[in-house]
PDB file of C-alpha atoms in Angstrom:
ATOM      1  CA  UNK A 207      -5.448  -3.412  25.226  1.00  0.00           C
ATOM      2  CA  UNK A 208      -7.086  -6.742  23.542  1.00  0.00           C
ATOM      3  CA  UNK A 209      -5.438 -10.036  23.196  1.00  0.00           C
ATOM      4  CA  UNK A 210      -7.512 -10.585  20.162  1.00  0.00           C
ATOM      5  CA  UNK A 211      -6.034 -10.047  16.745  1.00  0.00           C
ATOM      6  CA  UNK A 212      -7.458  -6.267  15.887  1.00  0.00           C
ATOM      7  CA  UNK A 213     -10.089  -6.205  13.489  1.00  0.00           C
ATOM      8  CA  UNK A 214      -9.606  -3.958  10.648  1.00  0.00           C
ATOM      9  CA  UNK A 215     -11.125  -3.136   7.025  1.00  0.00           C
ATOM     10  CA  UNK A 216      -9.215  -1.570   4.139  1.00  0.00           C
ATOM     11  CA  UNK A 217     -10.801   0.113   1.374  1.00  0.00           C
ATOM     12  CA  UNK A 218      -8.167  -1.267  -1.303  1.00  0.00           C
ATOM     13  CA  UNK A 219      -6.014  -4.127  -1.846  1.00  0.00           C
ATOM     14  CA  UNK A 220      -2.562  -3.754  -0.659  1.00  0.00           C
ATOM     15  CA  UNK A 221       0.485  -5.121  -1.546  1.00  0.00           C
ATOM     16  CA  UNK A 222       1.062  -8.706  -1.354  1.00  0.00           C
ATOM     17  CA  UNK A 223       3.381  -8.690   1.561  1.00  0.00           C
ATOM     18  CA  UNK A 224       0.954  -6.336   3.502  1.00  0.00           C
ATOM     19  CA  UNK A 225      -1.889  -8.706   2.538  1.00  0.00           C
ATOM     20  CA  UNK A 226      -0.011 -11.511   3.897  1.00  0.00           C
ATOM     21  CA  UNK A 227       0.443  -9.601   7.448  1.00  0.00           C
ATOM     22  CA  UNK A 228      -3.006  -8.608   7.428  1.00  0.00           C
ATOM     23  CA  UNK A 229      -3.919 -12.485   7.032  1.00  0.00           C
ATOM     24  CA  UNK A 230      -1.426 -13.216   9.800  1.00  0.00           C
ATOM     25  CA  UNK A 231      -1.865 -10.678  12.570  1.00  0.00           C
ATOM     26  CA  UNK A 232      -5.260  -9.138  11.939  1.00  0.00           C
ATOM     27  CA  UNK A 233      -8.854 -10.133  11.796  1.00  0.00           C
ATOM     28  CA  UNK A 234     -10.287  -8.793   8.362  1.00  0.00           C
ATOM     29  CA  UNK A 235     -12.494  -9.626   5.715  1.00  0.00           C
ATOM     30  CA  UNK A 236     -10.949 -10.085   2.168  1.00  0.00           C
ATOM     31  CA  UNK A 237      -9.744  -7.276   0.275  1.00  0.00           C
ATOM     32  CA  UNK A 238     -12.189  -5.650  -2.082  1.00  0.00           C
ATOM     33  CA  UNK A 239     -11.841  -6.398  -5.824  1.00  0.00           C
ATOM     34  CA  UNK A 240     -11.750  -2.376  -6.459  1.00  0.00           C
ATOM     35  CA  UNK A 241     -11.118   0.113  -4.518  1.00  0.00           C
ATOM     36  CA  UNK A 242     -14.365   1.351  -2.016  1.00  0.00           C
ATOM     37  CA  UNK A 243     -15.764   4.835  -2.318  1.00  0.00           C
ATOM     38  CA  UNK A 244     -16.973   6.510   1.103  1.00  0.00           C
ATOM     39  CA  UNK A 245     -20.306   5.069   0.953  1.00  0.00           C
ATOM     40  CA  UNK A 246     -18.958   1.550   0.438  1.00  0.00           C
ATOM     41  CA  UNK A 247     -16.542   1.923   3.330  1.00  0.00           C
ATOM     42  CA  UNK A 248     -19.127   3.170   5.839  1.00  0.00           C
ATOM     43  CA  UNK A 249     -21.341  -0.038   4.717  1.00  0.00           C
ATOM     44  CA  UNK A 250     -18.808  -2.368   5.394  1.00  0.00           C
ATOM     45  CA  UNK A 251     -17.372  -0.479   8.744  1.00  0.00           C
ATOM     46  CA  UNK A 252     -21.334  -0.990   9.974  1.00  0.00           C
ATOM     47  CA  UNK A 253     -21.153  -4.600   8.926  1.00  0.00           C
ATOM     48  CA  UNK A 254     -17.828  -5.605  10.087  1.00  0.00           C
ATOM     49  CA  UNK A 255     -17.387  -3.360  13.154  1.00  0.00           C
ATOM     50  CA  UNK A 256     -13.601  -2.681  12.958  1.00  0.00           C
ATOM     51  CA  UNK A 257     -11.240  -1.468  15.531  1.00  0.00           C
ATOM     52  CA  UNK A 258      -9.296   0.417  12.538  1.00  0.00           C
ATOM     53  CA  UNK A 259     -10.020   1.530   8.989  1.00  0.00           C
ATOM     54  CA  UNK A 260      -7.154   1.612   6.333  1.00  0.00           C
ATOM     55  CA  UNK A 261      -8.279   4.210   4.075  1.00  0.00           C
ATOM     56  CA  UNK A 262      -6.638   5.935   0.746  1.00  0.00           C
ATOM     57  CA  UNK A 263      -7.773   9.063  -1.222  1.00  0.00           C
ATOM     58  CA  UNK A 264     -10.708   7.140  -3.011  1.00  0.00           C
ATOM     59  CA  UNK A 265     -12.558   6.950   0.477  1.00  0.00           C
ATOM     60  CA  UNK A 266     -12.632  10.554   1.915  1.00  0.00           C
ATOM     61  CA  UNK A 267     -14.093  10.796   5.291  1.00  0.00           C
ATOM     62  CA  UNK A 268     -15.586  14.451   5.897  1.00  0.00           C
ATOM     63  CA  UNK A 269     -18.008  16.139   7.589  1.00  0.00           C
ATOM     64  CA  UNK A 270     -21.133  13.803   8.231  1.00  0.00           C
ATOM     65  CA  UNK A 271     -19.076  10.390   7.105  1.00  0.00           C
ATOM     66  CA  UNK A 272     -16.982  11.202  10.043  1.00  0.00           C
ATOM     67  CA  UNK A 273     -19.925  11.044  12.190  1.00  0.00           C
ATOM     68  CA  UNK A 274     -21.392   7.809  10.340  1.00  0.00           C
ATOM     69  CA  UNK A 275     -18.445   5.605  11.483  1.00  0.00           C
ATOM     70  CA  UNK A 276     -19.498   2.997  13.916  1.00  0.00           C
ATOM     71  CA  UNK A 277     -18.337   3.554  17.686  1.00  0.00           C
ATOM     72  CA  UNK A 278     -16.010   0.417  17.026  1.00  0.00           C
ATOM     73  CA  UNK A 279     -13.756   2.411  15.130  1.00  0.00           C
ATOM     74  CA  UNK A 280     -10.601   3.746  17.100  1.00  0.00           C
ATOM     75  CA  UNK A 281      -8.183   4.455  14.403  1.00  0.00           C
ATOM     76  CA  UNK A 282      -8.346   5.923  10.845  1.00  0.00           C
ATOM     77  CA  UNK A 283      -4.736   5.084   9.030  1.00  0.00           C
ATOM     78  CA  UNK A 284      -4.531   6.450   5.975  1.00  0.00           C
ATOM     79  CA  UNK A 285      -1.965   4.688   3.516  1.00  0.00           C
ATOM     80  CA  UNK A 286      -0.595   8.101   2.288  1.00  0.00           C
ATOM     81  CA  UNK A 287       1.082  11.248   3.584  1.00  0.00           C
ATOM     82  CA  UNK A 288      -1.286  13.641   2.751  1.00  0.00           C
ATOM     83  CA  UNK A 289      -4.664  14.172   4.487  1.00  0.00           C
ATOM     84  CA  UNK A 290      -6.509  16.040   2.045  1.00  0.00           C
ATOM     85  CA  UNK A 291      -9.135  13.426   2.428  1.00  0.00           C
ATOM     86  CA  UNK A 292      -9.513  13.227   5.870  1.00  0.00           C
ATOM     87  CA  UNK A 293     -11.219  15.710   8.287  1.00  0.00           C
ATOM     88  CA  UNK A 294      -8.797  15.166  11.078  1.00  0.00           C
ATOM     89  CA  UNK A 295     -10.384  17.739  13.698  1.00  0.00           C
ATOM     90  CA  UNK A 296     -13.694  16.015  13.208  1.00  0.00           C
ATOM     91  CA  UNK A 297     -12.058  12.455  13.548  1.00  0.00           C
ATOM     92  CA  UNK A 298     -10.262  13.273  16.519  1.00  0.00           C
ATOM     93  CA  UNK A 299     -12.931  15.253  18.015  1.00  0.00           C
ATOM     94  CA  UNK A 300     -14.970  11.635  17.934  1.00  0.00           C
ATOM     95  CA  UNK A 301     -11.917  10.241  19.794  1.00  0.00           C
ATOM     96  CA  UNK A 302     -10.768   8.495  16.308  1.00  0.00           C
ATOM     97  CA  UNK A 303      -6.845   8.366  16.183  1.00  0.00           C
ATOM     98  CA  UNK A 304      -5.321   9.282  12.956  1.00  0.00           C
ATOM     99  CA  UNK A 305      -2.379   8.243  11.276  1.00  0.00           C
ATOM    100  CA  UNK A 306      -0.349   8.386   8.253  1.00  0.00           C
ATOM    101  CA  UNK A 307       2.720   7.115   6.481  1.00  0.00           C
ATOM    102  CA  UNK A 308       5.487   9.707   6.217  1.00  0.00           C
ATOM    103  CA  UNK A 309       9.137   9.221   5.803  1.00  0.00           C
ATOM    104  CA  UNK A 310       8.625   5.919   3.790  1.00  0.00           C
ATOM    105  CA  UNK A 311       7.848   7.915   0.579  1.00  0.00           C
ATOM    106  CA  UNK A 312      10.388  10.438   0.769  1.00  0.00           C
ATOM    107  CA  UNK A 313      13.094   8.656  -1.593  1.00  0.00           C
ATOM    108  CA  UNK A 314      10.792   7.653  -4.291  1.00  0.00           C
ATOM    109  CA  UNK A 315       9.094  11.087  -4.586  1.00  0.00           C
ATOM    110  CA  UNK A 316      12.409  12.902  -4.726  1.00  0.00           C
ATOM    111  CA  UNK A 317      13.427  10.469  -7.516  1.00  0.00           C
ATOM    112  CA  UNK A 318      10.256  11.095  -9.261  1.00  0.00           C
ATOM    113  CA  UNK A 319      10.725  14.939  -9.225  1.00  0.00           C
ATOM    114  CA  UNK A 320      14.357  14.519 -10.411  1.00  0.00           C
ATOM    115  CA  UNK A 321      12.799  12.354 -13.115  1.00  0.00           C
ATOM    116  CA  UNK A 322      10.340  15.195 -14.020  1.00  0.00           C
ATOM    117  CA  UNK A 323      13.047  17.684 -13.765  1.00  0.00           C
ATOM    118  CA  UNK A 324      15.076  16.009 -16.503  1.00  0.00           C
ATOM    119  CA  UNK A 325      12.198  15.045 -18.571  1.00  0.00           C
ATOM    120  CA  UNK A 326      10.810  18.595 -18.908  1.00  0.00           C
ATOM    121  CA  UNK A 327      14.286  20.261 -19.455  1.00  0.00           C
ATOM    122  CA  UNK A 328      15.024  17.656 -21.922  1.00  0.00           C
ATOM    123  CA  UNK A 329      11.724  17.444 -24.116  1.00  0.00           C
ATOM    124  CA  UNK A 330      11.334  13.614 -23.021  1.00  0.00           C
ATOM    125  CA  UNK A 331       7.591  13.854 -24.078  1.00  0.00           C
ATOM    126  CA  UNK A 332       8.465  15.461 -27.512  1.00  0.00           C
ATOM    127  CA  UNK A 333      11.098  12.782 -28.161  1.00  0.00           C
ATOM    128  CA  UNK A 334       9.061  10.174 -27.119  1.00  0.00           C
ATOM    129  CA  UNK A 335       6.034  11.120 -29.321  1.00  0.00           C
ATOM    130  CA  UNK A 336       8.340  11.669 -32.025  1.00  0.00           C
ATOM    131  CA  UNK A 337      10.014   8.153 -31.878  1.00  0.00           C
ATOM    132  CA  UNK A 338       6.481   6.663 -31.364  1.00  0.00           C
ATOM    133  CA  UNK A 339       5.530   8.187 -35.067  1.00  0.00           C
ATOM    134  CA  UNK A 340       8.450   6.368 -36.462  1.00  0.00           C
ATOM    135  CA  UNK A 341      11.001   8.870 -36.348  1.00  0.00           C
ATOM    136  CA  UNK A 342      11.737   9.125 -39.863  1.00  0.00           C
ATOM    137  CA  UNK A 343      14.170  11.981 -40.433  1.00  0.00           C
ATOM    138  CA  UNK A 344      17.354  13.271 -38.995  1.00  0.00           C
ATOM    139  CA  UNK A 345      16.912  16.064 -36.827  1.00  0.00           C
ATOM    140  CA  UNK A 346      18.977  19.258 -37.326  1.00  0.00           C
ATOM    141  CA  UNK A 347      21.418  20.894 -35.183  1.00  0.00           C
ATOM    142  CA  UNK A 348      19.309  23.425 -33.791  1.00  0.00           C
ATOM    143  CA  UNK A 349      16.008  21.335 -33.786  1.00  0.00           C
ATOM    144  CA  UNK A 350      14.119  20.203 -30.854  1.00  0.00           C
ATOM    145  CA  UNK A 351      16.666  21.226 -28.250  1.00  0.00           C
ATOM    146  CA  UNK A 352      16.373  20.810 -24.737  1.00  0.00           C
ATOM    147  CA  UNK A 353      18.113  22.477 -21.692  1.00  0.00           C
ATOM    148  CA  UNK A 354      20.922  21.069 -19.700  1.00  0.00           C
ATOM    149  CA  UNK A 355      20.062  20.543 -16.044  1.00  0.00           C
ATOM    150  CA  UNK A 356      23.510  20.744 -14.487  1.00  0.00           C
ATOM    151  CA  UNK A 357      24.669  23.865 -12.985  1.00  0.00           C
ATOM    152  CA  UNK A 358      21.415  25.291 -12.999  1.00  0.00           C
ATOM    153  CA  UNK A 359      19.824  27.071 -10.080  1.00  0.00           C
ATOM    154  CA  UNK A 360      16.884  25.083  -8.568  1.00  0.00           C
ATOM    155  CA  UNK A 361      14.478  26.745  -6.428  1.00  0.00           C
ATOM    156  CA  UNK A 362      12.649  24.373  -3.854  1.00  0.00           C
ATOM    157  CA  UNK A 363       9.218  25.567  -2.435  1.00  0.00           C
ATOM    158  CA  UNK A 364       9.059  23.505   1.037  1.00  0.00           C
ATOM    159  CA  UNK A 365      12.228  22.223   2.299  1.00  0.00           C
ATOM    160  CA  UNK A 366      10.814  19.405   4.561  1.00  0.00           C
ATOM    161  CA  UNK A 367      11.933  15.745   4.223  1.00  0.00           C
ATOM    162  CA  UNK A 368      11.232  15.488   0.235  1.00  0.00           C
ATOM    163  CA  UNK A 369      12.439  18.913  -0.560  1.00  0.00           C
ATOM    164  CA  UNK A 370      15.866  17.891   1.213  1.00  0.00           C
ATOM    165  CA  UNK A 371      15.882  14.993  -0.657  1.00  0.00           C
ATOM    166  CA  UNK A 372      15.439  16.430  -3.911  1.00  0.00           C
ATOM    167  CA  UNK A 373      18.214  19.004  -3.088  1.00  0.00           C
ATOM    168  CA  UNK A 374      20.583  16.132  -2.007  1.00  0.00           C
ATOM    169  CA  UNK A 375      20.031  14.759  -5.817  1.00  0.00           C
ATOM    170  CA  UNK A 376      20.063  17.808  -7.432  1.00  0.00           C
ATOM    171  CA  UNK A 377      23.705  18.331  -6.076  1.00  0.00           C
ATOM    172  CA  UNK A 378      24.795  15.459  -8.008  1.00  0.00           C
ATOM    173  CA  UNK A 379      23.976  17.545 -11.028  1.00  0.00           C
ATOM    174  CA  UNK A 380      26.322  20.622  -9.481  1.00  0.00           C
ATOM    175  CA  UNK A 381      23.080  22.357  -9.127  1.00  0.00           C
ATOM    176  CA  UNK A 382      22.747  25.599  -6.848  1.00  0.00           C
ATOM    177  CA  UNK A 383      19.970  25.259  -4.384  1.00  0.00           C
ATOM    178  CA  UNK A 384      17.672  28.025  -3.686  1.00  0.00           C
ATOM    179  CA  UNK A 385      14.756  27.475  -1.095  1.00  0.00           C
ATOM    180  CA  UNK A 386      11.703  29.163   0.316  1.00  0.00           C
ATOM    181  CA  UNK A 387      10.111  27.528   3.442  1.00  0.00           C
ATOM    182  CA  UNK A 388       8.233  28.568   6.437  1.00  0.00           C
ATOM    183  CA  UNK A 389      11.522  28.539   8.620  1.00  0.00           C
ATOM    184  CA  UNK A 390      15.099  28.625   7.548  1.00  0.00           C
ATOM    185  CA  UNK A 391      16.734  25.503   8.173  1.00  0.00           C
ATOM    186  CA  UNK A 392      19.983  25.004  10.358  1.00  0.00           C
ATOM    187  CA  UNK A 393      22.920  25.059   8.724  1.00  0.00           C
ATOM    188  CA  UNK A 394      23.767  20.902   8.392  1.00  0.00           C
ATOM    189  CA  UNK A 395      19.940  20.580   6.954  1.00  0.00           C
ATOM    190  CA  UNK A 396      20.662  23.566   4.545  1.00  0.00           C
ATOM    191  CA  UNK A 397      23.963  21.939   3.159  1.00  0.00           C
ATOM    192  CA  UNK A 398      24.699  25.373   1.493  1.00  0.00           C
ATOM    193  CA  UNK A 399      21.514  26.059   0.146  1.00  0.00           C
ATOM    194  CA  UNK A 400      20.168  29.711   0.230  1.00  0.00           C
ATOM    195  CA  UNK A 401      17.357  30.640   2.247  1.00  0.00           C
ATOM    196  CA  UNK A 402      14.816  33.240   0.840  1.00  0.00           C
ATOM    197  CA  UNK A 403      12.054  34.305   3.400  1.00  0.00           C
ATOM    198  CA  UNK A 404       9.697  35.517   0.562  1.00  0.00           C
ATOM    199  CA  UNK A 405       9.014  33.402  -2.512  1.00  0.00           C
ATOM    200  CA  UNK A 406       8.877  36.553  -4.591  1.00  0.00           C
ATOM    201  CA  UNK A 407      12.251  37.376  -3.815  1.00  0.00           C
ATOM    202  CA  UNK A 408      13.566  33.853  -4.765  1.00  0.00           C
ATOM    203  CA  UNK A 409      11.922  33.174  -8.180  1.00  0.00           C
ATOM    204  CA  UNK A 410      13.711  35.811 -10.359  1.00  0.00           C
ATOM    205  CA  UNK A 411      16.876  33.320  -9.582  1.00  0.00           C
ATOM    206  CA  UNK A 412      15.223  30.000 -10.319  1.00  0.00           C
ATOM    207  CA  UNK A 413      16.042  28.236 -13.653  1.00  0.00           C
ATOM    208  CA  UNK A 414      13.989  25.268 -12.600  1.00  0.00           C
ATOM    209  CA  UNK A 415      11.148  25.750  -9.696  1.00  0.00           C
ATOM    210  CA  UNK A 416      10.161  22.671  -7.757  1.00  0.00           C
ATOM    211  CA  UNK A 417       7.123  22.264  -5.345  1.00  0.00           C
ATOM    212  CA  UNK A 418       7.181  20.380  -2.287  1.00  0.00           C
ATOM    213  CA  UNK A 419       4.547  21.426   0.072  1.00  0.00           C
ATOM    214  CA  UNK A 420       1.053  20.828   1.198  1.00  0.00           C
ATOM    215  CA  UNK A 421      -1.654  22.004  -0.637  1.00  0.00           C
ATOM    216  CA  UNK A 422      -5.247  22.653   0.322  1.00  0.00           C
ATOM    217  CA  UNK A 423      -8.215  23.092  -2.349  1.00  0.00           C
ATOM    218  CA  UNK A 424      -9.900  25.678  -0.481  1.00  0.00           C
ATOM    219  CA  UNK A 425      -6.506  27.957  -0.714  1.00  0.00           C
ATOM    220  CA  UNK A 426      -5.668  30.194  -3.329  1.00  0.00           C
ATOM    221  CA  UNK A 427      -2.921  28.767  -5.810  1.00  0.00           C
ATOM    222  CA  UNK A 428       0.450  29.454  -4.714  1.00  0.00           C
ATOM    223  CA  UNK A 429       1.723  29.594  -8.792  1.00  0.00           C
ATOM    224  CA  UNK A 430      -0.541  31.890 -10.310  1.00  0.00           C
ATOM    225  CA  UNK A 431       0.107  34.438 -13.245  1.00  0.00           C
ATOM    226  CA  UNK A 432       1.768  36.763 -10.980  1.00  0.00           C
ATOM    227  CA  UNK A 433       4.420  34.455  -9.645  1.00  0.00           C
ATOM    228  CA  UNK A 434       4.741  32.821 -12.940  1.00  0.00           C
ATOM    229  CA  UNK A 435       5.910  36.229 -13.979  1.00  0.00           C
ATOM    230  CA  UNK A 436       8.750  36.462 -11.722  1.00  0.00           C
ATOM    231  CA  UNK A 437      10.525  33.560 -12.886  1.00  0.00           C
ATOM    232  CA  UNK A 438      13.108  34.025 -15.489  1.00  0.00           C
ATOM    233  CA  UNK A 439      11.557  33.402 -19.008  1.00  0.00           C
ATOM    234  CA  UNK A 440      11.856  29.850 -20.208  1.00  0.00           C
ATOM    235  CA  UNK A 441      12.315  28.221 -16.736  1.00  0.00           C
ATOM    236  CA  UNK A 442      10.792  24.840 -15.751  1.00  0.00           C
ATOM    237  CA  UNK A 443       8.168  24.079 -13.338  1.00  0.00           C
ATOM    238  CA  UNK A 444       7.820  20.999 -11.567  1.00  0.00           C
ATOM    239  CA  UNK A 445       4.932  19.687  -9.168  1.00  0.00           C
ATOM    240  CA  UNK A 446       5.207  16.324  -7.504  1.00  0.00           C
ATOM    241  CA  UNK A 447       3.317  18.005  -4.330  1.00  0.00           C
ATOM    242  CA  UNK A 448      -0.366  18.803  -4.968  1.00  0.00           C
ATOM    243  CA  UNK A 449      -2.351  20.263  -7.873  1.00  0.00           C
ATOM    244  CA  UNK A 450      -4.282  22.710  -5.798  1.00  0.00           C
ATOM    245  CA  UNK A 451      -0.776  24.582  -5.413  1.00  0.00           C
ATOM    246  CA  UNK A 452      -0.954  25.621  -9.514  1.00  0.00           C
ATOM    247  CA  UNK A 453      -3.190  27.847 -11.171  1.00  0.00           C
ATOM    248  CA  UNK A 454      -3.716  25.720 -14.469  1.00  0.00           C
ATOM    249  CA  UNK A 455      -5.173  28.473 -16.519  1.00  0.00           C
ATOM    250  CA  UNK A 456      -1.850  30.595 -15.627  1.00  0.00           C
ATOM    251  CA  UNK A 457       0.424  27.656 -16.346  1.00  0.00           C
ATOM    252  CA  UNK A 458      -1.251  26.789 -19.864  1.00  0.00           C
ATOM    253  CA  UNK A 459      -0.433  30.607 -20.707  1.00  0.00           C
ATOM    254  CA  UNK A 460       2.861  30.567 -19.430  1.00  0.00           C
ATOM    255  CA  UNK A 461       3.772  27.321 -21.696  1.00  0.00           C
ATOM    256  CA  UNK A 462       2.199  28.763 -24.408  1.00  0.00           C
ATOM    257  CA  UNK A 463       3.905  32.088 -24.387  1.00  0.00           C
ATOM    258  CA  UNK A 464       7.463  30.596 -23.609  1.00  0.00           C
ATOM    259  CA  UNK A 465       7.605  31.966 -20.254  1.00  0.00           C
ATOM    260  CA  UNK A 466       7.940  28.526 -19.414  1.00  0.00           C
ATOM    261  CA  UNK A 467      10.195  26.433 -21.549  1.00  0.00           C
ATOM    262  CA  UNK A 468       8.272  23.233 -20.039  1.00  0.00           C
ATOM    263  CA  UNK A 469       6.766  21.740 -16.686  1.00  0.00           C
ATOM    264  CA  UNK A 470       6.974  18.551 -15.287  1.00  0.00           C
ATOM    265  CA  UNK A 471       3.600  17.562 -13.666  1.00  0.00           C
ATOM    266  CA  UNK A 472       2.657  14.567 -11.195  1.00  0.00           C
ATOM    267  CA  UNK A 473      -0.322  16.185  -9.746  1.00  0.00           C
ATOM    268  CA  UNK A 474      -3.325  17.935 -11.274  1.00  0.00           C
ATOM    269  CA  UNK A 475      -6.134  20.093  -9.987  1.00  0.00           C
ATOM    270  CA  UNK A 476      -8.846  17.776 -11.206  1.00  0.00           C
ATOM    271  CA  UNK A 477      -7.561  13.976 -10.659  1.00  0.00           C
ATOM    272  CA  UNK A 478      -8.058  11.508 -12.372  1.00  0.00           C
ATOM    273  CA  UNK A 479      -9.346  13.838 -15.057  1.00  0.00           C
ATOM    274  CA  UNK A 480      -6.975  16.482 -16.075  1.00  0.00           C
ATOM    275  CA  UNK A 481      -7.596  19.402 -18.183  1.00  0.00           C
ATOM    276  CA  UNK A 482      -7.881  18.190 -21.623  1.00  0.00           C
ATOM    277  CA  UNK A 483      -6.415  21.368 -22.815  1.00  0.00           C
ATOM    278  CA  UNK A 484      -3.393  21.194 -20.528  1.00  0.00           C
ATOM    279  CA  UNK A 485      -2.480  17.444 -21.346  1.00  0.00           C
ATOM    280  CA  UNK A 486      -2.188  18.448 -24.912  1.00  0.00           C
ATOM    281  CA  UNK A 487       0.540  20.937 -24.491  1.00  0.00           C
ATOM    282  CA  UNK A 488       3.784  19.299 -26.027  1.00  0.00           C
ATOM    283  CA  UNK A 489       6.001  21.163 -23.529  1.00  0.00           C
ATOM    284  CA  UNK A 490       4.217  19.221 -20.809  1.00  0.00           C
ATOM    285  CA  UNK A 491       5.641  15.986 -19.439  1.00  0.00           C
ATOM    286  CA  UNK A 492       3.064  14.186 -17.150  1.00  0.00           C
ATOM    287  CA  UNK A 493       2.687  11.298 -14.914  1.00  0.00           C
ATOM    288  CA  UNK A 494      -0.544  10.110 -13.179  1.00  0.00           C
ATOM    289  CA  UNK A 495       0.099  10.619  -9.388  1.00  0.00           C
ATOM    290  CA  UNK A 496       2.538   8.001  -9.023  1.00  0.00           C
ATOM    291  CA  UNK A 497       5.155   9.481  -6.615  1.00  0.00           C
ATOM    292  CA  UNK A 498       5.136   6.688  -4.163  1.00  0.00           C
ATOM    293  CA  UNK A 499       4.570   3.947  -7.024  1.00  0.00           C
ATOM    294  CA  UNK A 500       7.356   1.813  -6.621  1.00  0.00           C
ATOM    295  CA  UNK A 501       6.796  -1.888  -4.777  1.00  0.00           C
ATOM    296  CA  UNK A 502       9.163  -0.920  -1.977  1.00  0.00           C
ATOM    297  CA  UNK A 503       7.472   2.085  -0.974  1.00  0.00           C
ATOM    298  CA  UNK A 504       3.616   1.261  -1.279  1.00  0.00           C
ATOM    299  CA  UNK A 505       4.820  -2.023   0.755  1.00  0.00           C
ATOM    300  CA  UNK A 506       6.360   0.230   3.264  1.00  0.00           C
ATOM    301  CA  UNK A 507       3.521   2.284   3.219  1.00  0.00           C
ATOM    302  CA  UNK A 508       1.067  -0.405   4.071  1.00  0.00           C
ATOM    303  CA  UNK A 509       3.366  -1.745   6.913  1.00  0.00           C
ATOM    304  CA  UNK A 510       3.660   1.279   8.488  1.00  0.00           C
ATOM    305  CA  UNK A 511      -0.289   1.920   8.344  1.00  0.00           C
ATOM    306  CA  UNK A 512      -0.319  -1.523  10.143  1.00  0.00           C
ATOM    307  CA  UNK A 513       2.103  -0.800  12.715  1.00  0.00           C
ATOM    308  CA  UNK A 514       0.019   2.215  13.683  1.00  0.00           C
ATOM    309  CA  UNK A 515      -2.943  -0.374  14.109  1.00  0.00           C
ATOM    310  CA  UNK A 516      -0.881  -3.071  16.202  1.00  0.00           C
ATOM    311  CA  UNK A 517       0.161  -0.132  18.457  1.00  0.00           C
ATOM    312  CA  UNK A 518      -2.789   1.289  18.850  1.00  0.00           C
ATOM    313  CA  UNK A 519      -4.549  -2.136  19.913  1.00  0.00           C
ATOM    314  CA  UNK A 520      -1.608  -2.464  22.124  1.00  0.00           C
ATOM    315  CA  UNK A 521      -2.116   0.655  23.818  1.00  0.00           C
ATOM    316  CA  UNK A 522       1.269   2.332  22.414  1.00  0.00           C
ATOM    317  CA  UNK A 523       2.304   5.354  21.102  1.00  0.00           C
ATOM    318  CA  UNK A 524       1.387   5.588  17.238  1.00  0.00           C
ATOM    319  CA  UNK A 525       4.562   5.570  15.140  1.00  0.00           C
ATOM    320  CA  UNK A 526       2.996   7.996  13.024  1.00  0.00           C
ATOM    321  CA  UNK A 527      -0.025   9.608  14.658  1.00  0.00           C
ATOM    322  CA  UNK A 528      -1.334  12.647  13.181  1.00  0.00           C
ATOM    323  CA  UNK A 529      -2.450  15.552  15.448  1.00  0.00           C
ATOM    324  CA  UNK A 530      -5.133  18.345  14.861  1.00  0.00           C
TER     325      UNK A 530
END
């Protein structure tokens, strides 16, 4: 425990309220003008000898990078829920604690998933393109028709906090909720949703499929040609979780053939430079990995990261610590 202001560095400028708290409660260098990469992070860490390091996905810490952190570092606090950019076992093995920012992202991520469902189903990308070109003619009765979302069957893969929040919102559209998860929820959490132990058994019943589970670049994609073929013809796929969950070659084929009516993606396999051939498809609605991109949520994420630093410095349990 220390009575001095905890020393920290961050790899990116955080929102104004978070930066104000850093100035008030912590000892830190000025925020970087641009997001730091891993090499720049390590250079700053050795120069400043911080107690804690606040990171995002722009500065991954894996393998040799973990070993290169100075001995002063006792906590790596990522301003994210995802941990793909951190070698958590290696950090813990060095007795460096790890924290993330769960829960505070739930509502905004769920809101975005519903936006993707609506936009993909109602051809928002195509309508926007038409309007930007000047519109110019009346559409025929059967031209550029989308699909109604109300009353459809929504399959959710991953019924954690965000999946349950999506289900809650979808019930406002009178959607039937199906879900596949590592375990069946208790009846109160299910709230009438139908559980499928096997993903393959659920897919034929899904008008819309929404992904809300962790992903790993080293694991085979969950959504591939075989799983896409099990969906009803003309269904909609939404991914606001991780790009690694989807085989994008199979996705392109399904969008071109009509097996998928449309898709809504916030995440991609190669970020921030997705496959141009995928982005060119007219029946894809896309956003640039912005599930948490609201003032309220990004502020809450930064504040939770700082809460973890304060707790660590005071010798208290971390509010959102990560175990191996």
